[in-house]
Structure formats: structure tokens, C-alpha cells
One Martini backbone bead per residue (centre of mass of N, CA, C, O) as a GRO file, in nm:
protein
  490
    1MET     BB    1  -7.928  -8.541 -18.633
    2LYS     BB    2  -7.783  -8.523 -18.365
    3ALA     BB    3  -7.802  -8.822 -18.288
    4THR     BB    4  -7.622  -8.929 -18.516
    5TYR     BB    5  -7.364  -8.776 -18.446
    6ALA     BB    6  -7.335  -8.890 -18.158
    7LEU     BB    7  -7.277  -9.188 -18.230
    8ILE     BB    8  -7.017  -9.131 -18.395
    9ALA     BB    9  -6.854  -8.954 -18.170
   10THR     BB   10  -6.812  -9.111 -17.901
   11ALA     BB   11  -6.554  -9.285 -17.956
   12ALA     BB   12  -6.362  -9.051 -18.024
   13LEU     BB   13  -6.393  -8.889 -17.753
   14ALA     BB   14  -6.280  -9.103 -17.557
   15ALA     BB   15  -5.969  -9.051 -17.693
   16LYS     BB   16  -6.014  -8.732 -17.661
   17ALA     BB   17  -5.865  -8.453 -17.549
   18SER     BB   18  -5.950  -8.148 -17.420
   19ALA     BB   19  -5.894  -7.827 -17.399
   20ALA     BB   20  -5.905  -7.587 -17.134
   21CYS     BB   21  -5.737  -7.386 -17.319
   22PHE     BB   22  -5.571  -7.210 -17.558
   23ALA     BB   23  -5.270  -7.280 -17.462
   24GLU     BB   24  -5.250  -7.590 -17.523
   25ARG     BB   25  -5.224  -7.548 -17.839
   26LEU     BB   26  -4.928  -7.389 -17.774
   27GLY     BB   27  -4.773  -7.546 -17.522
   28TYR     BB   28  -4.944  -7.460 -17.265
   29PRO     BB   29  -5.070  -7.399 -16.977
   30CYS     BB   30  -5.314  -7.350 -16.749
   31CYS     BB   31  -5.439  -7.145 -16.534
   32SER     BB   32  -5.546  -7.125 -16.192
   33GLY     BB   33  -5.565  -6.833 -16.234
   34ASN     BB   34  -5.632  -6.455 -16.322
   35GLU     BB   35  -5.362  -6.306 -16.365
   36VAL     BB   36  -5.264  -6.049 -16.576
   37VAL     BB   37  -4.955  -5.992 -16.771
   38TYR     BB   38  -5.049  -6.064 -17.076
   39THR     BB   39  -5.149  -5.953 -17.414
   40ASP     BB   40  -5.272  -6.106 -17.711
   41ASN     BB   41  -5.417  -6.259 -17.983
   42ASP     BB   42  -5.484  -6.521 -17.811
   43GLY     BB   43  -5.468  -6.377 -17.512
   44LYS     BB   44  -5.438  -6.441 -17.175
   45TRP     BB   45  -5.156  -6.402 -16.947
   46GLY     BB   46  -4.965  -6.587 -16.717
   47VAL     BB   47  -4.776  -6.685 -16.411
   48GLU     BB   48  -4.646  -7.023 -16.348
   49ASN     BB   49  -4.377  -7.190 -16.250
   50GLY     BB   50  -4.195  -6.995 -16.446
   51ASN     BB   51  -4.442  -6.978 -16.657
   52TRP     BB   52  -4.653  -6.966 -16.902
   53CYS     BB   53  -5.016  -6.901 -16.905
   54GLY     BB   54  -5.350  -6.951 -16.966
   55ILE     BB   55  -5.647  -6.741 -16.973
   56ALA     BB   56  -5.968  -6.796 -16.939
   57ASP     BB   57  -6.250  -6.698 -17.034
   58ALA     BB   58  -6.554  -6.641 -16.944
   59PRO     BB   59  -6.806  -6.841 -17.006
   60THR     BB   60  -7.089  -6.899 -17.227
   61CYS     BB   61  -7.385  -7.095 -17.164
   62TRP     BB   62  -7.631  -7.127 -17.412
   63SER     BB   63  -7.751  -7.439 -17.398
   64LEU     BB   64  -7.931  -7.451 -17.141
   65SER     BB   65  -8.196  -7.322 -17.270
   66GLN     BB   66  -8.209  -7.606 -17.463
   67GLY     BB   67  -8.128  -7.868 -17.273
   68TYR     BB   68  -7.812  -7.845 -17.270
   69PRO     BB   69  -7.508  -7.886 -17.197
   70CYS     BB   70  -7.197  -7.787 -17.115
   71CYS     BB   71  -6.901  -7.793 -17.214
   72SER     BB   72  -6.593  -7.841 -17.051
   73SER     BB   73  -6.482  -7.697 -17.319
   74SER     BB   74  -6.406  -7.420 -17.524
   75ASN     BB   75  -6.213  -7.637 -17.711
   76ALA     BB   76  -6.397  -7.819 -17.829
   77GLU     BB   77  -6.500  -8.019 -18.061
   78VAL     BB   78  -6.652  -7.956 -18.365
   79TRP     BB   79  -6.967  -8.113 -18.498
   80TYR     BB   80  -7.170  -7.859 -18.495
   81THR     BB   81  -7.352  -7.593 -18.678
   82ASP     BB   82  -7.568  -7.327 -18.583
   83ALA     BB   83  -7.754  -7.059 -18.485
   84SER     BB   84  -7.670  -7.103 -18.180
   85GLY     BB   85  -7.394  -7.275 -18.243
   86LYS     BB   86  -7.155  -7.479 -18.101
   87TRP     BB   87  -7.105  -7.838 -18.116
   88GLY     BB   88  -7.066  -8.107 -17.898
   89VAL     BB   89  -6.935  -8.421 -17.746
   90GLU     BB   90  -7.057  -8.575 -17.435
   91ASN     BB   91  -7.151  -8.866 -17.312
   92GLY     BB   92  -7.333  -8.916 -17.581
   93ASP     BB   93  -7.387  -8.596 -17.601
   94TRP     BB   94  -7.484  -8.290 -17.637
   95CYS     BB   95  -7.295  -7.975 -17.641
   96GLY     BB   96  -7.214  -7.654 -17.556
   97ILE     BB   97  -6.990  -7.426 -17.669
   98PRO     BB   98  -6.839  -7.194 -17.524
   99THR     BB   99  -6.821  -6.862 -17.510
  100GLY     BB  100  -6.529  -6.627 -17.492
  101SER     BB  101  -6.317  -6.831 -17.627
  102THR     BB  102  -6.008  -6.862 -17.791
  103GLY     BB  103  -5.824  -6.980 -18.015
  104GLY     BB  104  -5.495  -7.075 -18.137
  105SER     BB  105  -5.174  -6.978 -18.283
  106ILE     BB  106  -4.853  -6.937 -18.356
  107GLY     BB  107  -4.891  -6.704 -18.567
  108GLY     BB  108  -5.029  -6.509 -18.344
  109GLY     BB  109  -4.845  -6.504 -18.085
  110SER     BB  110  -4.697  -6.646 -17.859
  111ILE     BB  111  -4.584  -6.709 -17.516
  112GLY     BB  112  -4.282  -6.805 -17.404
  113GLY     BB  113  -4.215  -7.174 -17.367
  114GLY     BB  114  -4.301  -7.294 -17.646
  115SER     BB  115  -4.401  -7.373 -17.981
  116VAL     BB  116  -4.161  -7.205 -18.143
  117THR     BB  117  -4.073  -7.094 -18.448
  118PRO     BB  118  -3.798  -7.021 -18.582
  119SER     BB  119  -3.644  -6.765 -18.726
  120ASN     BB  120  -3.459  -6.666 -19.026
  121GLU     BB  121  -3.390  -6.414 -18.912
  122GLN     BB  122  -3.129  -6.158 -18.888
  123TYR     BB  123  -2.992  -6.003 -18.628
  124THR     BB  124  -2.819  -5.679 -18.599
  125ILE     BB  125  -2.592  -5.524 -18.412
  126SER     BB  126  -2.577  -5.155 -18.380
  127GLY     BB  127  -2.428  -5.074 -18.120
  128ASN     BB  128  -2.653  -5.016 -17.890
  129PRO     BB  129  -2.853  -5.278 -17.770
  130PHE     BB  130  -3.062  -5.092 -17.585
  131LYS     BB  131  -3.141  -4.939 -17.838
  132GLY     BB  132  -3.461  -4.949 -17.981
  133VAL     BB  133  -3.592  -5.142 -17.759
  134GLU     BB  134  -3.748  -5.404 -17.596
  135PHE     BB  135  -3.785  -5.536 -17.284
  136TYR     BB  136  -3.770  -5.826 -17.128
  137ILE     BB  137  -3.982  -6.019 -16.927
  138ASN     BB  138  -3.933  -6.200 -16.640
  139PRO     BB  139  -4.133  -6.461 -16.539
  140TYR     BB  140  -3.995  -6.557 -16.278
  141TYR     BB  141  -3.998  -6.281 -16.132
  142VAL     BB  142  -4.298  -6.237 -16.135
  143GLU     BB  143  -4.355  -6.480 -15.949
  144GLU     BB  144  -4.190  -6.387 -15.708
  145VAL     BB  145  -4.351  -6.126 -15.660
  146ASP     BB  146  -4.623  -6.259 -15.618
  147GLY     BB  147  -4.528  -6.407 -15.362
  148ALA     BB  148  -4.466  -6.147 -15.204
  149ILE     BB  149  -4.750  -6.018 -15.213
  150ALA     BB  150  -4.892  -6.252 -15.052
  151GLN     BB  151  -4.726  -6.135 -14.778
  152MET     BB  152  -4.892  -5.874 -14.796
  153SER     BB  153  -5.086  -5.573 -14.650
  154ASP     BB  154  -4.966  -5.324 -14.772
  155SER     BB  155  -5.083  -5.128 -15.023
  156SER     BB  156  -4.831  -4.955 -15.095
  157LEU     BB  157  -4.638  -5.196 -15.124
  158ILE     BB  158  -4.792  -5.348 -15.341
  159ALA     BB  159  -4.773  -5.126 -15.557
  160LYS     BB  160  -4.465  -5.140 -15.580
  161ALA     BB  161  -4.444  -5.440 -15.656
  162GLU     BB  162  -4.607  -5.425 -15.917
  163LYS     BB  163  -4.397  -5.244 -16.066
  164MET     BB  164  -4.163  -5.451 -16.074
  165LYS     BB  165  -4.302  -5.631 -16.308
  166THR     BB  166  -4.238  -5.400 -16.546
  167TYR     BB  167  -3.936  -5.480 -16.522
  168SER     BB  168  -3.631  -5.556 -16.626
  169ASN     BB  169  -3.424  -5.856 -16.603
  170ALA     BB  170  -3.202  -6.088 -16.546
  171ILE     BB  171  -3.100  -6.417 -16.656
  172TRP     BB  172  -2.977  -6.686 -16.475
  173LEU     BB  173  -2.710  -6.921 -16.576
  174ASP     BB  174  -2.597  -7.103 -16.290
  175THR     BB  175  -2.663  -7.374 -16.438
  176ILE     BB  176  -2.717  -7.629 -16.639
  177LYS     BB  177  -3.014  -7.670 -16.568
  178ASN     BB  178  -3.108  -7.373 -16.590
  179MET     BB  179  -3.028  -7.339 -16.880
  180GLN     BB  180  -3.218  -7.561 -16.991
  181SER     BB  181  -3.484  -7.417 -16.877
  182TRP     BB  182  -3.436  -7.083 -16.961
  183LEU     BB  183  -3.325  -7.015 -17.238
  184GLU     BB  184  -3.524  -7.109 -17.464
  185SER     BB  185  -3.792  -7.010 -17.340
  186ASN     BB  186  -3.702  -6.699 -17.356
  187LEU     BB  187  -3.641  -6.685 -17.654
  188GLN     BB  188  -3.929  -6.754 -17.733
  189GLY     BB  189  -4.065  -6.522 -17.586
  190ALA     BB  190  -3.930  -6.294 -17.749
  191GLN     BB  191  -4.036  -6.381 -18.025
  192SER     BB  192  -4.337  -6.363 -17.952
  193GLN     BB  193  -4.336  -6.066 -17.870
  194HIS     BB  194  -4.255  -5.971 -18.151
  195GLN     BB  195  -4.500  -6.089 -18.308
  196SER     BB  196  -4.710  -5.914 -18.147
  197SER     BB  197  -4.562  -5.610 -18.151
  198GLY     BB  198  -4.311  -5.556 -18.368
  199LYS     BB  199  -4.077  -5.559 -18.171
  200ASP     BB  200  -3.772  -5.546 -18.045
  201ILE     BB  201  -3.627  -5.799 -17.823
  202LEU     BB  202  -3.450  -5.780 -17.521
  203THR     BB  203  -3.225  -6.018 -17.379
  204VAL     BB  204  -3.085  -6.098 -17.052
  205PHE     BB  205  -2.791  -6.280 -16.970
  206VAL     BB  206  -2.619  -6.487 -16.728
  207VAL     BB  207  -2.298  -6.606 -16.735
  208TYR     BB  208  -2.260  -6.868 -16.459
  209ASP     BB  209  -2.016  -7.156 -16.462
  210LEU     BB  210  -1.739  -7.168 -16.380
  211PRO     BB  211  -1.469  -7.309 -16.287
  212GLY     BB  212  -1.432  -7.196 -15.972
  213ARG     BB  213  -1.640  -7.011 -15.883
  214ASP     BB  214  -1.590  -6.769 -15.677
  215CYS     BB  215  -1.292  -6.795 -15.526
  216HIS     BB  216  -1.344  -6.557 -15.282
  217ALA     BB  217  -1.605  -6.723 -15.218
  218LEU     BB  218  -1.889  -6.918 -15.076
  219ALA     BB  219  -2.196  -6.850 -15.144
  220SER     BB  220  -2.130  -6.874 -15.492
  221ASN     BB  221  -2.050  -7.139 -15.552
  222GLY     BB  222  -2.026  -7.385 -15.782
  223GLU     BB  223  -2.053  -7.697 -15.962
  224LEU     BB  224  -1.768  -7.639 -16.078
  225LEU     BB  225  -1.446  -7.735 -16.090
  226ALA     BB  226  -1.090  -7.690 -16.087
  227ASN     BB  227  -1.081  -7.880 -16.374
  228ASP     BB  228  -1.060  -8.048 -16.669
  229GLY     BB  229  -1.335  -8.191 -16.664
  230ASP     BB  230  -1.511  -7.932 -16.602
  231LEU     BB  231  -1.422  -7.773 -16.848
  232ALA     BB  232  -1.543  -7.966 -17.053
  233ARG     BB  233  -1.831  -7.928 -16.951
  234TYR     BB  234  -1.855  -7.625 -16.991
  235LYS     BB  235  -1.827  -7.645 -17.299
  236SER     BB  236  -2.036  -7.883 -17.381
  237GLU     BB  237  -2.289  -7.833 -17.160
  238TYR     BB  238  -2.294  -7.506 -17.191
  239ILE     BB  239  -2.173  -7.330 -17.421
  240ASP     BB  240  -2.267  -7.503 -17.666
  241VAL     BB  241  -2.568  -7.485 -17.598
  242ILE     BB  242  -2.598  -7.184 -17.609
  243GLU     BB  243  -2.504  -7.150 -17.897
  244GLY     BB  244  -2.728  -7.316 -18.032
  245HIS     BB  245  -2.965  -7.133 -17.941
  246LEU     BB  246  -2.858  -6.865 -18.059
  247LYS     BB  247  -2.860  -6.967 -18.357
  248THR     BB  248  -3.166  -7.026 -18.367
  249TYR     BB  249  -3.225  -6.744 -18.204
  250LYS     BB  250  -3.167  -6.464 -18.434
  251SER     BB  251  -3.410  -6.227 -18.440
  252GLN     BB  252  -3.296  -6.134 -18.156
  253PRO     BB  253  -3.160  -5.964 -17.910
  254VAL     BB  254  -2.853  -6.024 -17.711
  255VAL     BB  255  -2.735  -6.022 -17.374
  256LEU     BB  256  -2.414  -6.086 -17.213
  257ILE     BB  257  -2.325  -6.160 -16.887
  258VAL     BB  258  -1.989  -6.228 -16.784
  259GLU     BB  259  -1.874  -6.376 -16.523
  260PRO     BB  260  -1.893  -6.279 -16.233
  261ASP     BB  261  -1.576  -6.196 -16.065
  262SER     BB  262  -1.349  -6.344 -16.215
  263LEU     BB  263  -1.140  -6.133 -16.335
  264ALA     BB  264  -1.114  -5.963 -16.077
  265ASN     BB  265  -0.968  -6.192 -15.921
  266LEU     BB  266  -0.713  -6.189 -16.108
  267VAL     BB  267  -0.621  -5.902 -16.019
  268THR     BB  268  -0.633  -5.942 -15.670
  269ASN     BB  269  -0.635  -6.288 -15.572
  270LEU     BB  270  -0.393  -6.479 -15.645
  271GLU     BB  271  -0.202  -6.449 -15.384
  272SER     BB  272  -0.430  -6.470 -15.140
  273THR     BB  273  -0.595  -6.706 -15.311
  274PRO     BB  274  -0.572  -7.031 -15.391
  275ALA     BB  275  -0.838  -7.071 -15.555
  276CYS     BB  276  -0.758  -6.861 -15.773
  277ALA     BB  277  -0.501  -6.993 -15.872
  278ASP     BB  278  -0.649  -7.261 -15.955
  279SER     BB  279  -0.856  -7.096 -16.163
  280GLU     BB  280  -0.709  -6.934 -16.383
  281LYS     BB  281  -0.698  -7.127 -16.625
  282TYR     BB  282  -1.016  -7.156 -16.646
  283TYR     BB  283  -1.090  -6.864 -16.688
  284LEU     BB  284  -0.924  -6.814 -16.947
  285ASP     BB  285  -1.028  -7.050 -17.120
  286GLY     BB  286  -1.331  -6.990 -17.094
  287HIS     BB  287  -1.326  -6.707 -17.221
  288ALA     BB  288  -1.204  -6.774 -17.493
  289TYR     BB  289  -1.426  -6.969 -17.579
  290LEU     BB  290  -1.681  -6.782 -17.555
  291ILE     BB  291  -1.585  -6.557 -17.742
  292GLN     BB  292  -1.558  -6.733 -17.995
  293LYS     BB  293  -1.861  -6.816 -17.996
  294PHE     BB  294  -2.031  -6.535 -17.933
  295GLY     BB  295  -1.857  -6.297 -18.088
  296VAL     BB  296  -1.986  -6.388 -18.393
  297LEU     BB  297  -2.270  -6.296 -18.319
  298PRO     BB  298  -2.475  -6.043 -18.443
  299HIS     BB  299  -2.710  -6.063 -18.189
  300VAL     BB  300  -2.458  -6.040 -17.987
  301ALA     BB  301  -2.371  -5.903 -17.661
  302MET     BB  302  -2.078  -5.845 -17.463
  303TYR     BB  303  -2.006  -5.838 -17.097
  304LEU     BB  304  -1.753  -5.785 -16.884
  305ASP     BB  305  -1.656  -5.815 -16.566
  306ILE     BB  306  -1.546  -5.530 -16.318
  307GLY     BB  307  -1.693  -5.508 -16.072
  308HIS     BB  308  -1.604  -5.230 -15.863
  309ALA     BB  309  -1.497  -4.945 -15.713
  310PHE     BB  310  -1.409  -5.130 -15.439
  311TRP     BB  311  -1.197  -5.308 -15.624
  312LEU     BB  312  -1.075  -5.140 -15.905
  313GLY     BB  313  -1.036  -4.818 -15.842
  314TRP     BB  314  -0.752  -4.820 -15.818
  315ASP     BB  315  -0.485  -4.748 -16.002
  316ASP     BB  316  -0.338  -5.027 -16.001
  317ASN     BB  317  -0.587  -5.200 -16.068
  318ARG     BB  318  -0.662  -5.068 -16.338
  319GLU     BB  319  -0.398  -5.123 -16.484
  320LYS     BB  320  -0.406  -5.431 -16.455
  321ALA     BB  321  -0.683  -5.475 -16.585
  322GLY     BB  322  -0.611  -5.386 -16.871
  323LYS     BB  323  -0.423  -5.628 -16.924
  324VAL     BB  324  -0.614  -5.864 -16.865
  325TYR     BB  325  -0.850  -5.787 -17.063
  326ALA     BB  326  -0.684  -5.769 -17.323
  327LYS     BB  327  -0.594  -6.065 -17.321
  328VAL     BB  328  -0.871  -6.198 -17.320
  329ILE     BB  329  -0.987  -6.076 -17.580
  330SER     BB  330  -0.760  -6.175 -17.774
  331SER     BB  331  -0.812  -6.488 -17.711
  332GLY     BB  332  -1.114  -6.464 -17.868
  333ALA     BB  333  -1.037  -6.476 -18.143
  334PRO     BB  334  -1.279  -6.328 -18.350
  335GLY     BB  335  -1.416  -6.226 -18.115
  336ASN     BB  336  -1.645  -5.996 -17.964
  337VAL     BB  337  -1.653  -5.712 -17.737
  338ARG     BB  338  -1.842  -5.455 -17.621
  339GLY     BB  339  -1.780  -5.479 -17.289
  340PHE     BB  340  -1.888  -5.375 -16.956
  341THR     BB  341  -1.959  -5.464 -16.607
  342ASP     BB  342  -2.097  -5.308 -16.315
  343ASN     BB  343  -2.213  -5.376 -15.989
  344VAL     BB  344  -2.275  -5.666 -15.957
  345SER     BB  345  -2.453  -5.730 -15.675
  346ASN     BB  346  -2.431  -5.439 -15.570
  347TYR     BB  347  -2.421  -5.098 -15.375
  348THR     BB  348  -2.287  -4.883 -15.529
  349PRO     BB  349  -2.315  -4.581 -15.604
  350TRP     BB  350  -2.323  -4.375 -15.866
  351GLU     BB  351  -2.343  -4.127 -15.662
  352ASP     BB  352  -2.101  -3.973 -15.405
  353PRO     BB  353  -2.035  -3.662 -15.276
  354THR     BB  354  -1.928  -3.750 -14.978
  355LEU     BB  355  -1.691  -3.869 -15.142
  356SER     BB  356  -1.329  -3.911 -15.131
  357ARG     BB  357  -1.000  -3.895 -15.140
  358GLY     BB  358  -0.931  -4.095 -14.848
  359PRO     BB  359  -0.944  -4.259 -14.553
  360GLU     BB  360  -1.255  -4.353 -14.592
  361THR     BB  361  -1.145  -4.485 -14.895
  362GLU     BB  362  -0.849  -4.572 -14.910
  363TRP     BB  363  -0.766  -4.377 -15.150
  364ASN     BB  364  -1.000  -4.374 -15.350
  365PRO     BB  365  -1.066  -4.214 -15.665
  366CYS     BB  366  -1.341  -4.422 -15.691
  367PRO     BB  367  -1.629  -4.387 -15.481
  368ASP     BB  368  -1.792  -4.442 -15.750
  369GLU     BB  369  -1.925  -4.550 -16.047
  370LYS     BB  370  -1.879  -4.306 -16.223
  371ARG     BB  371  -1.572  -4.262 -16.162
  372TYR     BB  372  -1.490  -4.543 -16.244
  373LEU     BB  373  -1.572  -4.531 -16.548
  374GLU     BB  374  -1.412  -4.282 -16.625
  375ALA     BB  375  -1.132  -4.416 -16.561
  376ILE     BB  376  -1.141  -4.708 -16.698
  377SER     BB  377  -1.186  -4.619 -16.988
  378LYS     BB  378  -0.900  -4.500 -17.021
  379ASP     BB  379  -0.735  -4.752 -16.943
  380PHE     BB  380  -0.846  -4.944 -17.164
  381LYS     BB  381  -0.760  -4.776 -17.407
  382SER     BB  382  -0.454  -4.776 -17.329
  383ALA     BB  383  -0.454  -5.107 -17.352
  384GLY     BB  384  -0.615  -5.153 -17.649
  385ILE     BB  385  -0.914  -5.135 -17.618
  386LYS     BB  386  -1.172  -5.076 -17.847
  387SER     BB  387  -1.434  -5.172 -17.679
  388VAL     BB  388  -1.580  -4.919 -17.450
  389TYR     BB  389  -1.849  -5.033 -17.266
  390PHE     BB  390  -2.146  -4.994 -17.045
  391VAL     BB  391  -2.306  -5.178 -16.770
  392SER     BB  392  -2.508  -5.076 -16.497
  393ASP     BB  393  -2.597  -5.187 -16.186
  394SER     BB  394  -2.927  -5.062 -16.045
  395SER     BB  395  -3.091  -5.260 -15.841
  396ARG     BB  396  -2.919  -5.165 -15.535
  397ASN     BB  397  -2.824  -4.822 -15.555
  398GLY     BB  398  -3.037  -4.593 -15.454
  399LYS     BB  399  -2.912  -4.639 -15.164
  400LYS     BB  400  -2.722  -4.585 -14.905
  401VAL     BB  401  -2.589  -4.804 -14.720
  402ASP     BB  402  -2.485  -4.934 -14.391
  403ARG     BB  403  -2.206  -4.981 -14.450
  404LYS     BB  404  -1.874  -4.955 -14.305
  405HIS     BB  405  -1.767  -5.102 -14.566
  406PRO     BB  406  -1.726  -5.111 -14.917
  407GLY     BB  407  -1.683  -5.441 -14.917
  408GLU     BB  408  -1.964  -5.493 -14.859
  409TRP     BB  409  -2.204  -5.756 -15.015
  410CYS     BB  410  -2.417  -5.882 -14.799
  411ASN     BB  411  -2.729  -5.806 -14.747
  412GLN     BB  412  -2.777  -5.502 -14.721
  413THR     BB  413  -2.871  -5.257 -14.531
  414GLY     BB  414  -3.068  -5.003 -14.686
  415VAL     BB  415  -3.184  -5.087 -14.937
  416GLY     BB  416  -3.226  -4.967 -15.290
  417VAL     BB  417  -3.369  -4.920 -15.565
  418GLY     BB  418  -3.280  -4.801 -15.870
  419ALA     BB  419  -3.239  -4.729 -16.164
  420ARG     BB  420  -3.390  -4.775 -16.443
  421PRO     BB  421  -3.405  -4.929 -16.719
  422GLN     BB  422  -3.168  -4.776 -16.957
  423ALA     BB  423  -3.071  -4.610 -17.227
  424SER     BB  424  -2.856  -4.372 -17.228
  425PRO     BB  425  -2.876  -4.210 -16.922
  426VAL     BB  426  -2.609  -4.016 -16.964
  427SER     BB  427  -2.503  -3.725 -17.021
  428GLY     BB  428  -2.178  -3.744 -17.170
  429MET     BB  429  -2.198  -4.087 -17.170
  430ASP     BB  430  -2.151  -4.273 -17.449
  431TYR     BB  431  -2.024  -4.539 -17.289
  432LEU     BB  432  -2.315  -4.570 -17.162
  433ASP     BB  433  -2.554  -4.793 -17.241
  434ALA     BB  434  -2.663  -4.879 -16.934
  435PHE     BB  435  -2.915  -4.932 -16.720
  436TYR     BB  436  -2.943  -5.236 -16.515
  437TRP     BB  437  -3.106  -5.534 -16.388
  438ILE     BB  438  -2.915  -5.798 -16.285
  439LYS     BB  439  -2.991  -5.811 -15.992
  440PRO     BB  440  -3.247  -5.944 -15.826
  441LEU     BB  441  -3.453  -5.818 -15.623
  442GLY     BB  442  -3.471  -6.062 -15.341
  443GLU     BB  443  -3.210  -6.212 -15.392
  444SER     BB  444  -2.983  -6.367 -15.232
  445ASP     BB  445  -2.632  -6.365 -15.140
  446GLY     BB  446  -2.657  -6.527 -14.856
  447THR     BB  447  -2.613  -6.703 -14.580
  448SER     BB  448  -2.641  -6.673 -14.206
  449ASP     BB  449  -2.568  -6.970 -14.160
  450GLU     BB  450  -2.294  -7.097 -13.994
  451SER     BB  451  -2.359  -7.418 -14.065
  452ALA     BB  452  -2.328  -7.377 -14.352
  453ALA     BB  453  -2.144  -7.464 -14.628
  454ARG     BB  454  -2.198  -7.152 -14.767
  455PHE     BB  455  -2.080  -6.984 -14.558
  456ASP     BB  456  -2.016  -6.634 -14.525
  457GLY     BB  457  -1.887  -6.394 -14.324
  458TYR     BB  458  -2.029  -6.146 -14.459
  459CYS     BB  459  -2.326  -6.264 -14.379
  460GLY     BB  460  -2.248  -6.192 -14.053
  461HIS     BB  461  -2.240  -5.911 -14.050
  462GLU     BB  462  -2.378  -5.632 -13.920
  463THR     BB  463  -2.498  -5.518 -14.220
  464ALA     BB  464  -2.629  -5.790 -14.250
  465MET     BB  465  -2.910  -5.937 -14.316
  466LYS     BB  466  -3.122  -6.102 -14.066
  467PRO     BB  467  -3.222  -6.372 -14.178
  468ALA     BB  468  -3.066  -6.568 -14.444
  469PRO     BB  469  -3.065  -6.718 -14.729
  470GLU     BB  470  -2.962  -6.860 -14.983
  471ALA     BB  471  -2.832  -6.815 -15.266
  472GLY     BB  472  -3.113  -6.708 -15.471
  473GLN     BB  473  -3.309  -6.685 -15.262
  474TRP     BB  474  -3.579  -6.565 -15.114
  475PHE     BB  475  -3.592  -6.218 -14.965
  476GLN     BB  476  -3.835  -6.046 -14.830
  477LYS     BB  477  -3.715  -5.819 -14.653
  478HIS     BB  478  -3.521  -5.706 -14.868
  479PHE     BB  479  -3.735  -5.635 -15.076
  480GLU     BB  480  -3.906  -5.439 -14.908
  481GLN     BB  481  -3.678  -5.238 -14.853
  482GLY     BB  482  -3.608  -5.179 -15.154
  483ILE     BB  483  -3.892  -5.048 -15.229
  484LYS     BB  484  -3.903  -4.830 -15.011
  485ASN     BB  485  -3.597  -4.711 -15.109
  486ALA     BB  486  -3.650  -4.608 -15.373
  487ASN     BB  487  -3.426  -4.457 -15.640
  488PRO     BB  488  -3.657  -4.378 -15.756
  489PRO     BB  489  -3.967  -4.391 -15.686
  490LEU     BB  490  -4.241  -4.618 -15.730
   0.00000   0.00000   0.00000
């Protein structure tokens, strides 16, 4: 009987590829390694090349004892089943399909960026979006940390790095290409994680591609220039595409950190920096457009960037900021903004009792992030802003860094990862929605190569760690110092 089935099956099998692991049937590749990052009903998952991959269980080849080879795939097509097990056909002969690996289906809850069918359910954020949810784990960062671990030999350091993979951080959509690669795949991943765990999964993205981006710096200038043509691209190729994906994947909450440094530059650098004056129109128009688009989505909460304590902390800067941000928010009607984010990619401590208003702080009444938020929350409410809540970036401010001036921002030595991502972390500050890791520790602020086109002088200063790669690229030494100095300790 087996021989008859084999003759019929041979031609069909010649044209049909069999999956190497369960993940291929779900639209994901199979892992080349075996490190398990996540487990659900389908099987064990790893991360390679910035995406999820399936890990096949070690198969048991039961057919060898009966004189038949083992099929090359544990998910080979089943042509016959008897008391021994399931049989496939390869090379014109029967083979035993290995046991110990299971196939899967989308309904069982796959993970990452595969073929996930969007849910028709509508999630609605009510209050603090970080509260009562599970935070999504960024698979790209997991892979970066795995690469860092591969370069380590100190077991205690490796243990600290392993813990870093268990915490959530933001996913930066810093180019049109990266947005196309990372937005939908991670929205799918969050939905799959929800299907598997039954919990609501919050994903945090950084919207960061304005025309003339980072007008007062060189290291992080963007792809779009401050002109009408690139503003049109920003709207049609970037914001509109993000909006489309957010409307499609509406069953899970999303937080958007909006355009770091942009509006703070309009508060302080219009007169001193021509590039900022040239960008003003596009910053304002871009913000109005995105608030109108994203601010009406019930499962999305937006936070506009407000720099940090040693940027807008002075009384006159905070007062001016209130006017600028109130104008921007009103221009985006009917869209709503949840609040603001501070200390993004910076190092200012949450609390620094050693500092006060005096010569060493250039008479800044807000020499740490806590005092800054306490003060600016009052200023923003006085300016007529109705929703004043904050997300504070604690990814790199666990230890007071070595900088000699609080304005130093590039790859500072003495860095330490700070408070873990957490909703409502400070008693008595109900306007502080969360501590969260917005800037991924280990990704460079900018290159120290003075000959590079994007070299910024701050990255060559005495307290900037050197040699440093281009902004966004992995900086191993900075990462290792950051986890050694973690506060609280990892």
C-alpha cells in the first residue's frame, strides 16, 4: 500500500517545498539559532535580522528503526498515517515525519511581523495609556543586545545585558524607509502578543522625520529638507502612511512620541540659528497636520517633545514655551494631544539634590527633570493647555554623567540606565504618566569623526565618549558602561 501511495505522490512533491519549521506557515522565517525570546501556542520564537523567527523543536525520527529515512521537514505533507506515526514522501520513497514539532495557524497567535489579520475591535484609551497594559518588547533592540552580548566575556555583564532584553523601549520611525519596515510589522506583533496572552499590549513609536529635522544640530539631521516639496512628501509618504496603518491595527493601544527637539528649537533657536528660522514654517505645518490625523484616533495617545530641564527650564523659556505649544495644539483641532515628553535622548537626572538655582546652573530654577515638570505643568495650564501629562525618558539618566556643562548631549561618559519603564511611577505626581525608555541605550548620539559630514562639535567635546559611530548605530562601549552604572542596578 505504501508503494502505491509513493508512486502517486512523487510528482506532486517534486513541485512542492515543505516548511522547515512551524513559523514558515505563519509567514515568518525559521531561526538559524536556538535562543528563545518568546513562547506562545504556536511554538518557540527567536529574533534574527530585526524580525521574529521560529525555533523548531528537536525532532524525534522514529522511522529509522523501521528502515525508512526521516523526512527533511517536521512539517512535511502527511500522505499516510498508521500506528507508527505520520508518513511523508521524499525522493520517491516513504519517510517518517519527525515528531516533537507542531504546525501552527494565525488563529493560534503568531508573533512579530507576519501575516496577521487585523482585528475589527476598537481599543479606546481612557486616561493614562501606560496603565493597565503590557509593554511591547522591541524585537530589533533584542537583536542589538544579542549582538552586544556576543562581544562580552564578563558573565556578570552578560547577565545585566540579558535583563535589558526584558524591558520595553520605543521604536524610532526616523526615515520613510524605516517606517515602512518597522511600523506595520510591530503593530502586527503587538496584536499577536495580545492574541496569545489575552492582555492589552502598548507599543510606543517615535515619529521623527520632519523637514529640516533637528535644525540646531548636525549629528541627527534627517532625510527631508525644509522646503515645500519635502513637506508634501512628509505628509503623503510618511504621516498618511502611518495613519493608514494605525487605522488598520486599532485593537491595541499606541503611544506616539512626536518629533523630538523640533518645537523646543522654535522656543529658543529661531533668532540664533538660520536653519531653525528656515524650518519654522514646516515644523508648525507638520505638527498641525499630524495632530489632525493622529489625534482623532481613539487608541492613539500623543506626547509632544519639550526638550529637557537645561533647555526650557528657565522662567522665560517656560513662559514662551506655553504660548508656542498652545498654538501648535490648537492648530491641530479637532485632534487631541495627551501631553508631553521630556529628556528624550538626554542625560539629565530625575532628581539632583546637589543642584539649586545658582551660578553653577546658570540660575536655572529647574536643575533636574522632576522640578522641570513640576514647573512647566503649571505654565502650560496657565497658557490654556487642557491636557498636561508627561512621559519622562529614563533610559540614560540613572547616574549623573561626567558632563561639565548641562547642555552637553552627545554620548556622555558616566552614563547609567535609569528607572525602568513604569506607569504612574511617582506618588503625588498624577500628571506623570510614565517613566519610559525612549532612547535605546547603546545607540549612538552622533559620530566623533571630525571628517564626517554629520559630525557635530558636541560629539568631540571632552566628556563625549570616543570613538563613537554615527547617530543611531550601535555603540558597544557606551552600552556596557550604561548597564554597569544602572540605577537601580540590573
